[in-house]
Coordinates of C-alpha atoms and ligand atoms in Angstrom, one line a residue:
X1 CA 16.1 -22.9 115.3
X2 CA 14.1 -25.7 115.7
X3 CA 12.6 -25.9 111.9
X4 CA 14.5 -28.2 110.6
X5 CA 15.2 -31.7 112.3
X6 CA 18.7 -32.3 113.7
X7 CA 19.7 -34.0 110.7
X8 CA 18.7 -30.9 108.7
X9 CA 15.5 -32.5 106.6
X10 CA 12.7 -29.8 106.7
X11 CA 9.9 -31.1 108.6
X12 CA 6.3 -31.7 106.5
X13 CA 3.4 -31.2 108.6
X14 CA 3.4 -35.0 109.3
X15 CA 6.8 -35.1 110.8
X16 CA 5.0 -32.6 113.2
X17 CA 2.2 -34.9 114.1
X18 CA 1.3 -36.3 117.9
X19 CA -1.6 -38.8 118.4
X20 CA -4.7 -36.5 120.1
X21 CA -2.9 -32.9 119.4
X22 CA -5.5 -30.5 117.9
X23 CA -5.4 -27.2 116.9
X24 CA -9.0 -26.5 116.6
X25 CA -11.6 -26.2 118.9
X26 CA -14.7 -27.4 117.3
X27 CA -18.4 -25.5 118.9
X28 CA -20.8 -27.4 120.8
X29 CA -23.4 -29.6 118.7
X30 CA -26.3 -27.3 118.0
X31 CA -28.1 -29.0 115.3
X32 CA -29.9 -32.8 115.2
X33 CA -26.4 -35.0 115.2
X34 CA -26.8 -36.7 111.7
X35 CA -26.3 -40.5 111.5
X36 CA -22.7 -41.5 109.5
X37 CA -22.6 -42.6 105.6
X38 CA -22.8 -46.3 105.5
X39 CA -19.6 -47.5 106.6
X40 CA -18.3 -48.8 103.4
X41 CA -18.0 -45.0 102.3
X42 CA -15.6 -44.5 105.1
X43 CA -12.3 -44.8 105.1
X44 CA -11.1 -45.8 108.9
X45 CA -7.3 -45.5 107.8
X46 CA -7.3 -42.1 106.7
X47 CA -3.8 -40.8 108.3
X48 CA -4.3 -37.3 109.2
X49 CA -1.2 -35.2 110.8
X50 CA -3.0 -33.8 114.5
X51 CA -1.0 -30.7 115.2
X52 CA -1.7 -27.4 117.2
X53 CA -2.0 -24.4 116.0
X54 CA 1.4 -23.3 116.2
X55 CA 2.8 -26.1 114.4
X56 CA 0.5 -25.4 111.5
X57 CA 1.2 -21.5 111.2
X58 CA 4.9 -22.7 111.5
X59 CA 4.7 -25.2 108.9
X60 CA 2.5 -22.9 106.6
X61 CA 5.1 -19.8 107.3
X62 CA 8.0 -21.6 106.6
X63 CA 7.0 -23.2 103.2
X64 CA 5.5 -19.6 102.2
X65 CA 9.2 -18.6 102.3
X66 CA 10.2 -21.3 99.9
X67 CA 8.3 -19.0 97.2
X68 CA 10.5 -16.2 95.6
X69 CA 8.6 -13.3 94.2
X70 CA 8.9 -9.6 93.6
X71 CA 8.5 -8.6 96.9
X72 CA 11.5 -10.5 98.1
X73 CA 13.9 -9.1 96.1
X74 CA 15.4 -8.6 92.6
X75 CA 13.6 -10.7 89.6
X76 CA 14.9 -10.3 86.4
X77 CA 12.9 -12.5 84.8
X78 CA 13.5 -11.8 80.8
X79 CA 10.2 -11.2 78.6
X80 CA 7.9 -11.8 82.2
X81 CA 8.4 -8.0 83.1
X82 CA 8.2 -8.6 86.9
X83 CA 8.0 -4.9 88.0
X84 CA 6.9 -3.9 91.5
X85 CA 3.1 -4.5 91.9
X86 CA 2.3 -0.8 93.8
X87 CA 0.1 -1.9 96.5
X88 CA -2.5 0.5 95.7
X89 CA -3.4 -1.6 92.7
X90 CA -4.3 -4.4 95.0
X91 CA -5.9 -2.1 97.5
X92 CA -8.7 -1.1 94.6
X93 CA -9.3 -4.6 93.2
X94 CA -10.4 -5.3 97.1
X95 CA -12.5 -2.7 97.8
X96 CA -16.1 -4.2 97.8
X97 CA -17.5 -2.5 94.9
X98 CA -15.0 -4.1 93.4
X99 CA -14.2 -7.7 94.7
X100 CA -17.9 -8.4 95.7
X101 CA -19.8 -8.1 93.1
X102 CA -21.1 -11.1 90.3
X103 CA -20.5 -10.8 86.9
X104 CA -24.6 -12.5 87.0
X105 CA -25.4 -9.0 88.7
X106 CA -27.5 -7.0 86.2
X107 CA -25.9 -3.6 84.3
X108 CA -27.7 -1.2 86.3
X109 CA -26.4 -2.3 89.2
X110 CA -22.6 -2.5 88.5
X111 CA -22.3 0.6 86.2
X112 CA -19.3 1.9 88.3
X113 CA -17.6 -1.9 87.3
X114 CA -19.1 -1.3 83.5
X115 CA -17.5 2.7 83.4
X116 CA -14.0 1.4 84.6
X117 CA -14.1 -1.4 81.9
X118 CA -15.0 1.0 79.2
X119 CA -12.4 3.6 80.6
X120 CA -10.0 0.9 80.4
X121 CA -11.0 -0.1 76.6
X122 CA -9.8 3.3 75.8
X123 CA -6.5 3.6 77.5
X124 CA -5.5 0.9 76.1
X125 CA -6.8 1.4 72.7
X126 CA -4.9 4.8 72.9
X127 CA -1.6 3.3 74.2
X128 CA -1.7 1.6 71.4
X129 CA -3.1 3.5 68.7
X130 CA -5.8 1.3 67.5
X131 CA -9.6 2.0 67.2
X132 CA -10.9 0.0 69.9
X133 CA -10.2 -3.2 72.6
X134 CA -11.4 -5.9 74.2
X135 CA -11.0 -7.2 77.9
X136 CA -11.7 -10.8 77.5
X137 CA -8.5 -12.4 77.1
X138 CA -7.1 -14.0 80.3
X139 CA -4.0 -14.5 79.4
X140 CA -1.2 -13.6 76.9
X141 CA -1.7 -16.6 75.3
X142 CA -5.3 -16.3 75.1
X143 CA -5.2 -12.5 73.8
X144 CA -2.9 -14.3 70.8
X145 CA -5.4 -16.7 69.7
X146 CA -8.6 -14.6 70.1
X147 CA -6.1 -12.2 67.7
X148 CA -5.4 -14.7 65.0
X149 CA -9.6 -16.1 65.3
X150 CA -10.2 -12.4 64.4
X151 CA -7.6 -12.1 61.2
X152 CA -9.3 -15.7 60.3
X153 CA -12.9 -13.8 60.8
X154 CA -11.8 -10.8 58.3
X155 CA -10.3 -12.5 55.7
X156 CA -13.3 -15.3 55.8
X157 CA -15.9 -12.5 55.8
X158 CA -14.3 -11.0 52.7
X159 CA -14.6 -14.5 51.0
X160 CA -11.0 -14.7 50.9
X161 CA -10.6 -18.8 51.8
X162 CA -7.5 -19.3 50.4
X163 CA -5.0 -18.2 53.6
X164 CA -3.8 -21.4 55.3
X165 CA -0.4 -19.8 56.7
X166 CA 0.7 -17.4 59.7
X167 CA 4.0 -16.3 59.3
X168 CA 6.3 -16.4 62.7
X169 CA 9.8 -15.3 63.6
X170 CA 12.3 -17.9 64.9
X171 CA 12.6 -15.7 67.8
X172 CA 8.6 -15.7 68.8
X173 CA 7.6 -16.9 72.1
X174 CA 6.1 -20.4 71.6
X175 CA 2.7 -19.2 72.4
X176 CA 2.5 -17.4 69.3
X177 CA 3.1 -20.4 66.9
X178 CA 0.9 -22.6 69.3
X179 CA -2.0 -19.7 68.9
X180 CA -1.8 -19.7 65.3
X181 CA -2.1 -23.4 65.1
X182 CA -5.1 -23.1 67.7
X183 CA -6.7 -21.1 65.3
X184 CA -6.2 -22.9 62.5
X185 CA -3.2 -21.9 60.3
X186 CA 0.0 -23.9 59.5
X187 CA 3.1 -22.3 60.7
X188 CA 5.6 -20.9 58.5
X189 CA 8.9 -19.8 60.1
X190 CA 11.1 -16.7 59.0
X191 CA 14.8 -15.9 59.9
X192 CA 15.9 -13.4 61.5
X193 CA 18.5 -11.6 60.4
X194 CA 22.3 -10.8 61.2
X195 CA 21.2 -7.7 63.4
X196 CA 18.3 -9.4 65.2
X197 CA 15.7 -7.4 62.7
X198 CA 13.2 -9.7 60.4
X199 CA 15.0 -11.3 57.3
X200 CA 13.5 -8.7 54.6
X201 CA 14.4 -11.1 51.8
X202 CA 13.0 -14.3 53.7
X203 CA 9.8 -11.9 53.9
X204 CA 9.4 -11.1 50.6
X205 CA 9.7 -14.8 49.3
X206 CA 7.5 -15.8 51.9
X207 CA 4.6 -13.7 51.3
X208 CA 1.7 -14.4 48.8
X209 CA -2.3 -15.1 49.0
X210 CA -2.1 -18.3 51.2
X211 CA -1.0 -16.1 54.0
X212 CA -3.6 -14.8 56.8
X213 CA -0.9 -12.5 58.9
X214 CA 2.4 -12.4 60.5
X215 CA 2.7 -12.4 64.2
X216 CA 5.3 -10.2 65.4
X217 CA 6.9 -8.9 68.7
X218 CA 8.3 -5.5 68.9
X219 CA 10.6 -5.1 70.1
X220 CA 11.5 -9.0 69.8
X221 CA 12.3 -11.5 72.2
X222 CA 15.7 -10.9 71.8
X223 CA 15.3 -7.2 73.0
X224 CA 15.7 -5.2 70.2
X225 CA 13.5 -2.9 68.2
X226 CA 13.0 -4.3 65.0
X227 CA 14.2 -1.3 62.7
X228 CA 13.0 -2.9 59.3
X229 CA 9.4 -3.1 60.9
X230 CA 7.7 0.2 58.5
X231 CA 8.9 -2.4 55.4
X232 CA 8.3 -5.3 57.6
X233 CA 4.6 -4.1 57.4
X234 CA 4.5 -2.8 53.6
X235 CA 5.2 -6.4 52.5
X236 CA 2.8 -7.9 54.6
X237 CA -0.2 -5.2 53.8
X238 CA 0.6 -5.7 50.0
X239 CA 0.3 -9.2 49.9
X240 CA -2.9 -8.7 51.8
X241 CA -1.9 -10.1 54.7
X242 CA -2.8 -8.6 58.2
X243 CA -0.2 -7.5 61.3
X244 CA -0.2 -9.3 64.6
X245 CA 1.7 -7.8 66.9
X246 CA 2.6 -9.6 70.1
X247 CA 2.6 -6.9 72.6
X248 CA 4.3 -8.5 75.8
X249 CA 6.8 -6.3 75.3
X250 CA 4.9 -3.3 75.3
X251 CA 6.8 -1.8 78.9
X252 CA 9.5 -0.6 76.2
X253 CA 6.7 1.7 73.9
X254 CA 5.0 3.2 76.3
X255 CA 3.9 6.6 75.7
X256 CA 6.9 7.0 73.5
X257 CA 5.7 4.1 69.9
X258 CA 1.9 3.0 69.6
X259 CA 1.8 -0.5 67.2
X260 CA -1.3 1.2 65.9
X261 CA 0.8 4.2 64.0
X262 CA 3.3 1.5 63.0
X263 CA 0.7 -0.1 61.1
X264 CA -0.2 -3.2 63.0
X265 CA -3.7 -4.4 62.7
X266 CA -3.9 -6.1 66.1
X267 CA -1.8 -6.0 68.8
X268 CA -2.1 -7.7 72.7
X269 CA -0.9 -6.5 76.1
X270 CA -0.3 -8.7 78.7
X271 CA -1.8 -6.6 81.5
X272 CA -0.5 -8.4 83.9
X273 CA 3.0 -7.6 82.9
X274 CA 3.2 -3.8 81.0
X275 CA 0.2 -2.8 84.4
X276 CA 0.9 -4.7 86.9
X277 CA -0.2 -7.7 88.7
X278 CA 1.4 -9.8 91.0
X279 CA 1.8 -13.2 88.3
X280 CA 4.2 -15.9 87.8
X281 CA 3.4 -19.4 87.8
X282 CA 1.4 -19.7 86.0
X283 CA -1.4 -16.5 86.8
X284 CA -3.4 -14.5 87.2
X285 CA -3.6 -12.4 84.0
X286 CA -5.4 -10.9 81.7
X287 CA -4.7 -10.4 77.5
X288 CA -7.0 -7.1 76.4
X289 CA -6.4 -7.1 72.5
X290 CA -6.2 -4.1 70.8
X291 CA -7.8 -3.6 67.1
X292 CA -8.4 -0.9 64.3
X293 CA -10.7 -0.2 62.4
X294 CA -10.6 -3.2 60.3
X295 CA -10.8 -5.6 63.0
X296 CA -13.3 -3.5 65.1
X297 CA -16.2 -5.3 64.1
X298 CA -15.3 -8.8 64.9
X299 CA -13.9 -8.4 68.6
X300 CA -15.0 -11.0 71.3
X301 CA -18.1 -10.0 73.1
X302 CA -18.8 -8.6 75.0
X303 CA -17.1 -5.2 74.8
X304 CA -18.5 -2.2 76.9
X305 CA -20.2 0.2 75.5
X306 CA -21.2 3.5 76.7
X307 CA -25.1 4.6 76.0
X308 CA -26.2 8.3 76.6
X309 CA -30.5 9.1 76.8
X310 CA -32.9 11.0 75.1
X311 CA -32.0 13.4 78.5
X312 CA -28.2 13.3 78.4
X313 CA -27.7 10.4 80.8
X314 CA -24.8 8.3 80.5
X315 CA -24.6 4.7 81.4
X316 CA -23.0 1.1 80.4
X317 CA -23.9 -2.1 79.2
X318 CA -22.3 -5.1 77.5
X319 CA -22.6 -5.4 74.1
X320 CA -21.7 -8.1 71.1
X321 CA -19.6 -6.4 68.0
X322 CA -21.7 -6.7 65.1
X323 CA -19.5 -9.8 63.2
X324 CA -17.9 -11.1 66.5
X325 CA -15.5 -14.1 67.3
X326 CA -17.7 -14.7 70.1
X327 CA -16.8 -15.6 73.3
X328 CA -13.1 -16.4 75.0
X329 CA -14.4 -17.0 78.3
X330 CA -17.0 -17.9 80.8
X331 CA -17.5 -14.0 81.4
X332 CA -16.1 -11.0 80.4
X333 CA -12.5 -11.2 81.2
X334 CA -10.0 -11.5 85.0
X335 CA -12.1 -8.3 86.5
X336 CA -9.5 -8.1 89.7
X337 CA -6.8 -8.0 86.8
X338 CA -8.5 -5.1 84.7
X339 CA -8.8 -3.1 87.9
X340 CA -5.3 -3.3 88.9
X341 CA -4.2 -2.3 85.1
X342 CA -7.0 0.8 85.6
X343 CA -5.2 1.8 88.8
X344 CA -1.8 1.5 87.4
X345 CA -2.3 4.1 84.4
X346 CA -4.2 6.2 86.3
X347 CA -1.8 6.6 89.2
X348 CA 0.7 7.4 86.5
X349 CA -0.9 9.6 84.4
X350 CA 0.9 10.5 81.0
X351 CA 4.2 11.4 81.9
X352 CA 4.1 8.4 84.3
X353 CA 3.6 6.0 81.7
X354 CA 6.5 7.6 79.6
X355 CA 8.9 7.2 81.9
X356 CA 8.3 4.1 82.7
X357 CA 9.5 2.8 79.2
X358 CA 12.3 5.0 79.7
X359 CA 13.5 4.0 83.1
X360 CA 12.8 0.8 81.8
X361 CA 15.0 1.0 78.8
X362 CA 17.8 2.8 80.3
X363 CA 18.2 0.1 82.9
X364 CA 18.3 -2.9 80.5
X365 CA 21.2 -0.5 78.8
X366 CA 22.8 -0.1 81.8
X367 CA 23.0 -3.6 82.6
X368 CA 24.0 -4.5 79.1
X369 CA 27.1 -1.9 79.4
X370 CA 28.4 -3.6 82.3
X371 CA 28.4 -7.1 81.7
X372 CA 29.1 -7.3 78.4
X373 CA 33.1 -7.8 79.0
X374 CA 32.0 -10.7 80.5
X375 CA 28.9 -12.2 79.1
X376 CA 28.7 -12.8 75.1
X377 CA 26.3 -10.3 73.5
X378 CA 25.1 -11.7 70.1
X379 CA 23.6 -9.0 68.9
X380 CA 26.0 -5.8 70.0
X381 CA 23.0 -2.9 69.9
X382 CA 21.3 -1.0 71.7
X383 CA 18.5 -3.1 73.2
X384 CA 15.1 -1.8 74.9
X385 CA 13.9 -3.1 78.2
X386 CA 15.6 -6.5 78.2
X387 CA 19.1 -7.6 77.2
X388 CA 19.6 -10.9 76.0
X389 CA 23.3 -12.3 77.3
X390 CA 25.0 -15.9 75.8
X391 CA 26.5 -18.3 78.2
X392 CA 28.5 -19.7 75.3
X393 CA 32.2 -17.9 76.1
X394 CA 31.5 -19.6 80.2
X395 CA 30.7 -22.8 78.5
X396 CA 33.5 -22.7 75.9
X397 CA 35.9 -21.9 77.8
X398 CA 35.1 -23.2 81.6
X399 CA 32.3 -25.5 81.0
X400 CA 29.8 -23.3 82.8
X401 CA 25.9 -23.2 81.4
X402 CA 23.9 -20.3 80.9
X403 CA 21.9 -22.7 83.9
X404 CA 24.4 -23.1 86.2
X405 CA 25.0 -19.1 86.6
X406 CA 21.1 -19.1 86.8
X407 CA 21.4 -21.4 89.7
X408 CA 24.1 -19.8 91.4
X409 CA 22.3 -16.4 91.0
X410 CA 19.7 -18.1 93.7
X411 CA 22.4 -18.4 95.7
X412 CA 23.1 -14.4 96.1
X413 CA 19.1 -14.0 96.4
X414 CA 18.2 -13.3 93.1
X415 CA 15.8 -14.6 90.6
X416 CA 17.5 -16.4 87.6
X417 CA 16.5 -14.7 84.7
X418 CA 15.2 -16.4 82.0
X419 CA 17.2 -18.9 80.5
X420 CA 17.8 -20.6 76.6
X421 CA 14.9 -18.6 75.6
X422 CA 14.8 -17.1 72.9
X423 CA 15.7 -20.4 71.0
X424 CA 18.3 -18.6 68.4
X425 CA 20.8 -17.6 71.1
X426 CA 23.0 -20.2 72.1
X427 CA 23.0 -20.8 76.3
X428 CA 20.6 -17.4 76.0
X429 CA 20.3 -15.0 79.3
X430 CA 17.8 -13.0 79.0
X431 CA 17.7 -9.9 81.6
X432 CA 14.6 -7.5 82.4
X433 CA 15.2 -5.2 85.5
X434 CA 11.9 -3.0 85.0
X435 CA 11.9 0.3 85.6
X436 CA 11.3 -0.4 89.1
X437 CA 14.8 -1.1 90.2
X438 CA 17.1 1.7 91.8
X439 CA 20.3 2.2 90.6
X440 CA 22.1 0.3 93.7
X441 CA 20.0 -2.4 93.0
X442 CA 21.2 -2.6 89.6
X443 CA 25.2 -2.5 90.9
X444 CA 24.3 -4.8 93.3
X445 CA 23.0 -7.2 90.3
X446 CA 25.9 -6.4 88.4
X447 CA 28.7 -7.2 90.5
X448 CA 26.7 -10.5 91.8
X449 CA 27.3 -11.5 87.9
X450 CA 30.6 -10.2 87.3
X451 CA 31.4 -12.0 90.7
X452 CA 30.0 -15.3 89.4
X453 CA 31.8 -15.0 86.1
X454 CA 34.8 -14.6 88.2
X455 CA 33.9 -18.0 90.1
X456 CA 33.1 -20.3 86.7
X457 CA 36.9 -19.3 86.0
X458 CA 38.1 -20.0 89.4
X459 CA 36.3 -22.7 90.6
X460 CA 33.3 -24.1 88.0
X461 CA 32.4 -26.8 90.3
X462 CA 30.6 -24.4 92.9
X463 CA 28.4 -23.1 90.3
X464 CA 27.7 -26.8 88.6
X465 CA 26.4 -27.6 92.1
X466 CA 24.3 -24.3 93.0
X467 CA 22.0 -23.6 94.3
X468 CA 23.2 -24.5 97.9
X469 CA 21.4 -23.1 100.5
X470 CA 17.7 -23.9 99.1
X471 CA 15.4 -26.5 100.5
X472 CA 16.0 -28.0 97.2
X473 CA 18.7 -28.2 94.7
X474 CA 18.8 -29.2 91.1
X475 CA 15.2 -30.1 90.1
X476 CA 14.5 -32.7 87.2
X477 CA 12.2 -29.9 86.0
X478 CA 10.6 -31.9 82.9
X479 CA 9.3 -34.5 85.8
X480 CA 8.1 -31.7 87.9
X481 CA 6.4 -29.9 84.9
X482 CA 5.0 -33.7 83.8
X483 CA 4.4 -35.7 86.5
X484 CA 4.2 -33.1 89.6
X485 CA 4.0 -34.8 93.0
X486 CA 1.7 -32.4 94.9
X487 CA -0.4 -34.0 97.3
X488 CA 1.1 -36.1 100.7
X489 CA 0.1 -39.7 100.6
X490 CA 0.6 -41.7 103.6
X491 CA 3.7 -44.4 103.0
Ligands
PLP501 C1 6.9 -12.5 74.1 C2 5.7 -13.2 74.8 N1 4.6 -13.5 74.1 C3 3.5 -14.1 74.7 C4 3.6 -14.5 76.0 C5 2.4 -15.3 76.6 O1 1.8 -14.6 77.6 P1 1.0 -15.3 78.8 O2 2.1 -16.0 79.6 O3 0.3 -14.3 79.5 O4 0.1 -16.3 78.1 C6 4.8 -14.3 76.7 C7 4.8 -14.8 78.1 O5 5.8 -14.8 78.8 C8 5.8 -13.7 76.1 O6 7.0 -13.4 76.8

């Protein structure tokens, strides 16, 4: 009640400030007192907020509330796959074999560390279908470009010089062109087609020996299982290029489709998504890529390998790949991340991880079948784990963006979901619940949306102005992501 000043401003920590208040108690002196820098390294105006100890948990509770997450409630954050991070997960990346040791610390002493990397290698390799993995990657992102340095690798090693190009949906996530650049390649763009699939005839003029690969996401960004993808692959492999496929969206396979028996060469997971981790702006994460048999040999080092003795004894090291990229990181990949991912699949156990891509599906259907009265559906299919809404029929007809239903969506408590992304939708929507959510939860989603479609007819100015009840509003959000203001400086 008394948080916020009379005039309702929430107070910083130096509105809470009175000359001589401490909150700390400092220990009696029990080392030779030390004589001050010279005083021209001192800075005698340095304005410092002197608060107790209350004030500062209150100040520190209350902004911890101004964060959103999955804990908090609903967060249907398309293509970001914010499921419930089990607790359990977090509980093993803390326990001290775990969270205390140094990746410095030699092999013999962290073999328990080693065995759960190289357990992990193979999960993953056989969720996916490929021959072998590697835990380096940190992010997404990263797992992309360590995936298109090993397609450069291959086709360099072979002699084959003359692939310049990476083929890339108009759908794909914008890390994927940005990777390919990273790693060298021009960026050539491909349609996609009137049912959301790849443009087959856009392929097939495309292709030829300046390409290196095509980086793909199935299902896509908008959602939707890419049906022409067995063909999709065939005109790639015959032109001798290789298959990239962007796995974020690898909740909706699970147990049920492995990219490896599709044909892809290489293929990423974004750990912190499909196997938990709390993430969201911005980290932490982790991007194991996946590879077969052709791309075995040049994965980052190192990989872990498991060594048995002249007497049967089993143990693990690091090792390089015999024509490896080479490194991605300072180590050997976000350790607290692979743990958590380790945790996950094991609590869930095979028919675990199939249902999660079911539950997972079944709820992006579920929420597609009741909105879509009211929310334009481009592409009018079945979709996997996400559905991807237009705002254009709101904005058409009552001048309401796909961004002012996002803002008013805070309003109810409930994370916008992600918003003009993919690029090809007009005013896009794009919704994941997870497999995580109950049923109720879902209703309760649905009828906040169907509610709020009812409001841009009735009254569009409520949802122009939303969010209103947050500490703040409408954000200039290229200045915040440009030129962020995140330190207090005195006036
Ligand atoms: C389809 C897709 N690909 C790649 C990425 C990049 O992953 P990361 O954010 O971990 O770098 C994302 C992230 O949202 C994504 O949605």
């Amino acid at each position: 009640m008394f948080s916020p000043d009379s005039d309702g401003r929430r107070k910083l920590l130096m509105d809470r400030s009175a000359p001589g208040r401490v909150g700390t108690t400092m220990p009696p002196l029990d080392v030779p007192e030390q004589a001050l820098p010279p005083a021209d390294m001192l800075r005698a105006d340095l304005d410092m907020p002197e608060v107790s100890e209350a004030e500062l948990v209150r100040y520190f509770s209350q902004i911890s509330q101004f964060n959103f997450s999955i804990d908090h409630n609903f967060y249907p954050l398309g293509s970001c796959t914010m499921k419930y991070n089990p607790k359990l997960n977090d509980e093993m990346a803390g326990l001290p074999g775990m969270a205390e040791i140094h990746p410095r610390q030699p092999a013999p002493t962290v073999q328990g560390a080693l065995k759960l990397m190289h357990e992990l290698q193979g999960l993953l390799a056989e969720i996916t279908g490929m021959a072998g993995a590697s835990l380096a990657p940190m992010a997404g992102a990263e797992g992309e470009l360590t995936g298109m340095l090993m397609i450069r690798a291959y086709h360099l090693a072979r002699g084959d010089t003359k692939r310049t190009a990476a083929l890339i949906p108009d759908s794909a996530h914008g890390t994927n062109p940005a990777s390919a650049a990273m790693a060298g390649y021009d960026v050539v763009t491909l349609p996609t087609d009137a049912n959301g699939n790849t443009d087959l005839d856009a392929l097939r003029a495309a292709v030829g020996d300046d390409i290196a690969g095509f980086m793909l996401t199935q299902p896509s960004t908008l959602g939707l299982f890419d049906t022409n993808i067995t063909e999709v692959i065939r005109i790639v492999h015959d032109a001798g290029g290789l298959l990239y496929g962007d796995g974020a969206n690898l909740n909706a396979l699970l147990g049920r489709v492995k990219p490896g028996d599709l044909g892809f060469d290489v293929v990423h997971s974004n750990l912190h998504k499909t196997f938990t981790q709390p993430h969201g702006g911005g980290g932490p994460g982790a991007g194991a890529v996946m590879v077969n048999d052709r791309l075995l040999p040049f994965l980052p080092s190192p990989v872990v390998e498991r060594r048995t003795d002249a007497d049967g004894n089993e143990s693990y090291d690091l090792a390089s790949p015999p024509q490896t990229i080479g490194k991605m990181g300072a180590f050997h990949g976000n350790f607290g991340a692979l743990v958590r991912a380790y945790s996950y699949i094991r609590t869930l156990g095979d028919s675990g991880v199939n249902a999660v891509s079911e539950d997972a599906v079944v709820n992006a259907n579920y929420v597609l079948s009741q909105l879509k009265d009211l929310y334009d559906l481009p592409y009018d299919r079945t979709c996997m784990h996400e559905v991807v809404f237009s705002a254009r029929n709101l904005k058409r007809d009552y001048g309401v963006s796909a961004l002012d239903v996002a803002k008013r969506l805070i309003d109810y408590g409930v994370h916008p979901p992600t918003m003009y992304f993919p690029l090809i939708v007009e005013e896009a929507l794009m919704i994941e619940p997870t497999e995580t959510e109950s049923r109720e939860t879902l209703d309760q989603f649905i009828g906040v949306m169907r509610r709020i479609a009812q409001e841009a007819r009735d009254n569009p100015a409520l949802l122009r102005d939303a969010p209103h009840d947050t500490p703040n509003t409408r954000l200039d959000e290229a200045a915040a992501a440009r030129r962020p203001n995140l330190r207090w400086r005195p006036q």
